[in-house]
PDB file of C-alpha atoms in Angstrom:
ATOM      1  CA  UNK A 491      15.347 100.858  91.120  1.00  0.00           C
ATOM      2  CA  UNK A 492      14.269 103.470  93.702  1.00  0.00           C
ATOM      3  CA  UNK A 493      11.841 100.901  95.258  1.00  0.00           C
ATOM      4  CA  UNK A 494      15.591  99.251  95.918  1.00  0.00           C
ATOM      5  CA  UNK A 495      17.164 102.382  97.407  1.00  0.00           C
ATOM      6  CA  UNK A 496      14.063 102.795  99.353  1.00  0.00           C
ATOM      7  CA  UNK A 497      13.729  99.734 101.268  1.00  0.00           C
ATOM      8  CA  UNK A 498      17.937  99.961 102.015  1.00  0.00           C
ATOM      9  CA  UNK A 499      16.951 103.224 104.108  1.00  0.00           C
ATOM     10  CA  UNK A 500      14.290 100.984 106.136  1.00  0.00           C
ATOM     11  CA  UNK A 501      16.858  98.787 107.162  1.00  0.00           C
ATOM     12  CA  UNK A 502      19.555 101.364 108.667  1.00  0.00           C
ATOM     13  CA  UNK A 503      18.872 102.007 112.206  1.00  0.00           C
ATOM     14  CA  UNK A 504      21.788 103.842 113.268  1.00  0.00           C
ATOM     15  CA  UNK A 505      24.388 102.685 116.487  1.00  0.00           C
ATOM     16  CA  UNK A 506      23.156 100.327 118.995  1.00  0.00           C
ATOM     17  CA  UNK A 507      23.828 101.733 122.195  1.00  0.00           C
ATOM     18  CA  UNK A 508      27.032  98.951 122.977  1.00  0.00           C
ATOM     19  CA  UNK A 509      28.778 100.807 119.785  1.00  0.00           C
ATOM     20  CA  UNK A 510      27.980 104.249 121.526  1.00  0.00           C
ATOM     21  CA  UNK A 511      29.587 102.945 124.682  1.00  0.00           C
ATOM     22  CA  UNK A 512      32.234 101.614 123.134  1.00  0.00           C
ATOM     23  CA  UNK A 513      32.922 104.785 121.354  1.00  0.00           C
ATOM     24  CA  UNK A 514      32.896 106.837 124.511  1.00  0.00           C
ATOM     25  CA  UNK A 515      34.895 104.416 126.418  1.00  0.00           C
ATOM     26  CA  UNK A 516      37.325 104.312 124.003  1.00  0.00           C
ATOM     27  CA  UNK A 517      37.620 108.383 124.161  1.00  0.00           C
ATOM     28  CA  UNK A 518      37.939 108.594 127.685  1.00  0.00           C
ATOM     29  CA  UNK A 519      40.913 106.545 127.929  1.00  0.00           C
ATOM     30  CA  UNK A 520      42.351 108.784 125.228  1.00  0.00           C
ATOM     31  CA  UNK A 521      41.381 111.977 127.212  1.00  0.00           C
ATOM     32  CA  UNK A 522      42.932 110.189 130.221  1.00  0.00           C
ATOM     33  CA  UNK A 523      46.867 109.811 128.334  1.00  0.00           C
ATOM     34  CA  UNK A 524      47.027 113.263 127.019  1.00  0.00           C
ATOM     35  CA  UNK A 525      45.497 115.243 129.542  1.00  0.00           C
ATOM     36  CA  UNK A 526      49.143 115.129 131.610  1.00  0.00           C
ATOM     37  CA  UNK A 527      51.308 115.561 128.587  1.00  0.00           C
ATOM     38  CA  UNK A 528      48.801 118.368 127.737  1.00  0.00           C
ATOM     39  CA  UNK A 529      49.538 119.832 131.028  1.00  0.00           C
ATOM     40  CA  UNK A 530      53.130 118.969 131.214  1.00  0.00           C
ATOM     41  CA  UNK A 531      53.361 121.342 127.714  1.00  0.00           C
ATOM     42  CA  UNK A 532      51.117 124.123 128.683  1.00  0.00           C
ATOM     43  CA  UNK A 533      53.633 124.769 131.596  1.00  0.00           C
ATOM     44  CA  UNK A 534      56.587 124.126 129.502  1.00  0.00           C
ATOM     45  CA  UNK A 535      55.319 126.863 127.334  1.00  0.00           C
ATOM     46  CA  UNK A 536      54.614 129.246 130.378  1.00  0.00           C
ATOM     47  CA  UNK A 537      57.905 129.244 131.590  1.00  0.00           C
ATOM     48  CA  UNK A 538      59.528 129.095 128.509  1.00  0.00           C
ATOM     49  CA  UNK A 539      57.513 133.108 127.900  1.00  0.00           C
ATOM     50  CA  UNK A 540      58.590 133.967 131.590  1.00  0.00           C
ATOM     51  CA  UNK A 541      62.540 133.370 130.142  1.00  0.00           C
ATOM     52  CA  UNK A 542      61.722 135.307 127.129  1.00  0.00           C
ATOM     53  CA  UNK A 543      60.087 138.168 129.239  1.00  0.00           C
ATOM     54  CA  UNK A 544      63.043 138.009 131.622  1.00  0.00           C
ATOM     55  CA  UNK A 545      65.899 137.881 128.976  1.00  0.00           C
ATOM     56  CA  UNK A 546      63.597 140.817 126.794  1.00  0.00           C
ATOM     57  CA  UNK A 547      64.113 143.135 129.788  1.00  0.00           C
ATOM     58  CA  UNK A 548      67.712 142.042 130.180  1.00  0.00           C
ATOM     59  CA  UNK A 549      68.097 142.487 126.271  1.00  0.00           C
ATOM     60  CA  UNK A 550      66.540 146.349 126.863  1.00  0.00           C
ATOM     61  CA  UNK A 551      69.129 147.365 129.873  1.00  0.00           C
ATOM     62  CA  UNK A 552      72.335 145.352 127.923  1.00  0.00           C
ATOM     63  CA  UNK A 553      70.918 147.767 124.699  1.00  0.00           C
ATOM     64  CA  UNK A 554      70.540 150.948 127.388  1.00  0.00           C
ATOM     65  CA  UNK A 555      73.742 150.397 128.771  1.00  0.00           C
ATOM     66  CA  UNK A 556      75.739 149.981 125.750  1.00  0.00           C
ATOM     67  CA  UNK A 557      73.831 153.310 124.012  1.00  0.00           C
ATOM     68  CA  UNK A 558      75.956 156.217 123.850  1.00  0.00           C
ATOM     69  CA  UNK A 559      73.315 158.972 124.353  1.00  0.00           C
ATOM     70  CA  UNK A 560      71.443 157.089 126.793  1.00  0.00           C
ATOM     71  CA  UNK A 561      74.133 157.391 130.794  1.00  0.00           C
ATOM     72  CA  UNK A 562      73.169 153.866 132.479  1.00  0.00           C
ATOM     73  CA  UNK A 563      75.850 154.391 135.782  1.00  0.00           C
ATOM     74  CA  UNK A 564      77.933 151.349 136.890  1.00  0.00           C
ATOM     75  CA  UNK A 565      76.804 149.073 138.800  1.00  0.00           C
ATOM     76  CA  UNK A 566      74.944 145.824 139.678  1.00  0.00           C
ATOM     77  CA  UNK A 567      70.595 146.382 139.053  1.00  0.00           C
ATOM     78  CA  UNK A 568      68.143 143.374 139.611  1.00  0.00           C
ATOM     79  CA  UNK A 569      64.824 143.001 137.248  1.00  0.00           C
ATOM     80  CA  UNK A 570      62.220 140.958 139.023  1.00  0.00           C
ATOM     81  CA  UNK A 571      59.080 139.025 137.350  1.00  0.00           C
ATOM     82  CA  UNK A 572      57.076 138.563 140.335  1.00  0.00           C
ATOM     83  CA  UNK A 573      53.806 136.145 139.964  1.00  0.00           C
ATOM     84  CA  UNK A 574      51.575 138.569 140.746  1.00  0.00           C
ATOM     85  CA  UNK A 575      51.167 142.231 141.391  1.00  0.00           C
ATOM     86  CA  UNK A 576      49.334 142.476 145.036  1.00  0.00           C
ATOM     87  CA  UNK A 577      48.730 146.244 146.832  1.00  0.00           C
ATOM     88  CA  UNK A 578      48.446 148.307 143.189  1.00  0.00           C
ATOM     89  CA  UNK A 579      52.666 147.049 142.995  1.00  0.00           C
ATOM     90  CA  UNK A 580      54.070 146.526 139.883  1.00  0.00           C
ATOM     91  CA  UNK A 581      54.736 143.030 138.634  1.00  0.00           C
ATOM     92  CA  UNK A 582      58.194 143.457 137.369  1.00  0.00           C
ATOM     93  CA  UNK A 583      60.423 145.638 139.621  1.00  0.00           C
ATOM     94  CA  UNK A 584      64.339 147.234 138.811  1.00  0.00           C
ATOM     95  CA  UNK A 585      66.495 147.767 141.767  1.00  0.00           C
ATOM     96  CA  UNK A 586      69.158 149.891 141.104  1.00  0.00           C
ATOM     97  CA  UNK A 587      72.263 150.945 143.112  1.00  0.00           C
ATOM     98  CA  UNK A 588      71.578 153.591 146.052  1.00  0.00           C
ATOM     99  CA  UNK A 589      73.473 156.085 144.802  1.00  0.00           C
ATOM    100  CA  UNK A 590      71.873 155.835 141.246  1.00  0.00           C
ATOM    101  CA  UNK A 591      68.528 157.679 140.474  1.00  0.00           C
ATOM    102  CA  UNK A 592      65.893 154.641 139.575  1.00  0.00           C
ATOM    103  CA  UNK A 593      63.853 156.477 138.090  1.00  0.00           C
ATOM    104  CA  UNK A 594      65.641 157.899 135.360  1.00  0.00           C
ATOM    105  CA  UNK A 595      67.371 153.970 134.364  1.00  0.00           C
ATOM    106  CA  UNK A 596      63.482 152.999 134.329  1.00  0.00           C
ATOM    107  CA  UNK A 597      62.874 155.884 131.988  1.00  0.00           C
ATOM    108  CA  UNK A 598      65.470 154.103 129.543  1.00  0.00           C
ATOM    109  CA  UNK A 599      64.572 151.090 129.710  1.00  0.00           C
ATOM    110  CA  UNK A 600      60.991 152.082 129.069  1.00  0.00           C
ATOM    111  CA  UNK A 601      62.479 153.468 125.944  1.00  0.00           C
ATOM    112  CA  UNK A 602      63.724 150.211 124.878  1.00  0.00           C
ATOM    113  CA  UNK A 603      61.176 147.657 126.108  1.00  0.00           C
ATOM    114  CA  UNK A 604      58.115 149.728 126.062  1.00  0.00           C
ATOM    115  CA  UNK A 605      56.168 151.657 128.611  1.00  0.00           C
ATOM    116  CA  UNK A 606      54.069 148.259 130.252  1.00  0.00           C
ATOM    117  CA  UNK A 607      57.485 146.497 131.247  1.00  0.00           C
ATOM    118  CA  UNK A 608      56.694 146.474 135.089  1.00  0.00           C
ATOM    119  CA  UNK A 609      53.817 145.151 134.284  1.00  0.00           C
ATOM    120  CA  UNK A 610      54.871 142.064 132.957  1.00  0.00           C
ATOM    121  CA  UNK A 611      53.637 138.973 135.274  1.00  0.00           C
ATOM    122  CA  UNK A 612      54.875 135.178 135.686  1.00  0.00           C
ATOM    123  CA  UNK A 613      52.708 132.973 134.048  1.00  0.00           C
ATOM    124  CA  UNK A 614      53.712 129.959 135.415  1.00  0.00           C
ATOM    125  CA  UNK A 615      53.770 128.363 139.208  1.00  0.00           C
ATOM    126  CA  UNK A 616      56.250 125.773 138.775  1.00  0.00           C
ATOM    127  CA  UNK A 617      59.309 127.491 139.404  1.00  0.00           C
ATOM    128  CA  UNK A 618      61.997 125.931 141.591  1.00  0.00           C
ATOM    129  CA  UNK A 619      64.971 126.293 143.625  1.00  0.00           C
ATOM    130  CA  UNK A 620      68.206 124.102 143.604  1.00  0.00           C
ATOM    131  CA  UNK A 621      66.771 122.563 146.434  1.00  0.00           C
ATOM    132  CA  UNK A 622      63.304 122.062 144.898  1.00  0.00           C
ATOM    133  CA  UNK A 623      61.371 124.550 147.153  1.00  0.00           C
ATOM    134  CA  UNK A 624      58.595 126.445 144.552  1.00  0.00           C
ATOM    135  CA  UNK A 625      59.711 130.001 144.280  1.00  0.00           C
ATOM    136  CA  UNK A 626      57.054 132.895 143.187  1.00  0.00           C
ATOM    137  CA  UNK A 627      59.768 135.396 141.206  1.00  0.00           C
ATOM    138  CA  UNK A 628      62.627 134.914 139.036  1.00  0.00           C
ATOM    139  CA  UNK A 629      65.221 137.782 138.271  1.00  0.00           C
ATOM    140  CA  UNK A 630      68.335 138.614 136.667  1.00  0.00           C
ATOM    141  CA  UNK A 631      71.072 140.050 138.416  1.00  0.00           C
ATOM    142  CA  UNK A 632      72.714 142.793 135.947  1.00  0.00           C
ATOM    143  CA  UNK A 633      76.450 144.449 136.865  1.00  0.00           C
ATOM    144  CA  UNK A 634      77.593 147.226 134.803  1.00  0.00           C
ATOM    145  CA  UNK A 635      81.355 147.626 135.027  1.00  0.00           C
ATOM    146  CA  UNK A 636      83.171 150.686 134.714  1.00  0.00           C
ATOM    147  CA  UNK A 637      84.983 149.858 131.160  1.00  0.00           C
ATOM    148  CA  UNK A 638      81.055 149.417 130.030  1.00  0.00           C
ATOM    149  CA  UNK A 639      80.908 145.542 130.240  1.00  0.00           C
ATOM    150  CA  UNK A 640      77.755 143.970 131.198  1.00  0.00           C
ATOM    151  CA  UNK A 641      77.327 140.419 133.224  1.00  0.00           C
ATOM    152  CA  UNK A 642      74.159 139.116 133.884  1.00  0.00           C
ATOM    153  CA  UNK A 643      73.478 136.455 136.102  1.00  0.00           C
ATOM    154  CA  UNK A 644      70.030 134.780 136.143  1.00  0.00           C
ATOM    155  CA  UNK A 645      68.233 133.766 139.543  1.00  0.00           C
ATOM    156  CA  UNK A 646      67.084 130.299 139.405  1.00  0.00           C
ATOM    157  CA  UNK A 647      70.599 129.459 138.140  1.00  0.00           C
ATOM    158  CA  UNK A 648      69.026 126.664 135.998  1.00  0.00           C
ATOM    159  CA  UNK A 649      66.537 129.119 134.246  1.00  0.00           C
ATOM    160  CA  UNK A 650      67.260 127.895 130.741  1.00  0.00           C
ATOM    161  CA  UNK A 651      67.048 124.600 132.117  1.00  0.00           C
ATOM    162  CA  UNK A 652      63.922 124.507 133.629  1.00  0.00           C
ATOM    163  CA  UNK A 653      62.065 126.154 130.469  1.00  0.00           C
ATOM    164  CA  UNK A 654      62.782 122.657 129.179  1.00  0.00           C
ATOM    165  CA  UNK A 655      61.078 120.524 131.670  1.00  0.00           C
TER     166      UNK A 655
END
């Protein structure tokens, strides 16, 4: 009997090389479908964190605004995700109305969203314009009225949108 097993083992040479091709040829054209919907998802998924990052930051100035010990002052403020941060900048800027000290509503929102908001970056490159132009920030637009009602208006329009494609 082990003669038997023995002489099986003498017989099994392995692939050919035409069952090796085949076996790489058929891999390639596998890598060569999903590589663009692998692609197409990684940048879904980039701009779907650059609308969470944005909409975090709005969530922190809607929850400083609305706080009664912290004083946010009426009036419209714009938080910026820039792509990159270029001259020692910050990556995420607030602009906040003149006569308004910026300093002290970036003090409570750092209270809220954590001290490394302005450094948050955008991760992806594919943002658009209605007209299809690539733009390299997105921001929301924030007014704070004088009953203490908030509006926020996002800049693309379609930022919700384009997370999905």
């Amino acid at each position: 009997m082990l003669k038997f097993l023995k002489d099986k083992k003498k017989d099994n040479k392995g692939f050919t090389l035409v069952e090796l091709v085949i076996v790489v040829a058929i891999l390639a054209i596998f890598v060569g479908i999903l590589a663009p919907q692998y692609t197409k998802y990684v940048e879904k998924s980039r701009k779907a964190a650059d609308a969470s990052n944005l909409e975090n930051l709005v969530t922190a100035f809607k929850t400083a605004a609305s706080d009664g010990n912290d004083q946010v002052p009426a009036g419209e403020y714009t938080i910026t995700i820039n792509k990159s941060a270029k001259d020692d900048s910050r990556a995420t800027t607030l602009t906040a109305p003149a006569e308004t000290t910026q300093t002290t509503v970036e003090s409570v929102i750092e209270s809220y969203a954590g001290s490394d908001w302005k450094n948050t970056k955008l991760k992806s490159s594919k943002w658009t314009n209605a007209d299809g132009s690539v733009r390299s920030e997105i921001h929301a637009t924030i007014k704070v009225e004088n009953d203490g009602s908030v509006n926020v208006t996002y800049t693309p329009t379609t930022i919700k949108d384009q997370t999905n494609k």
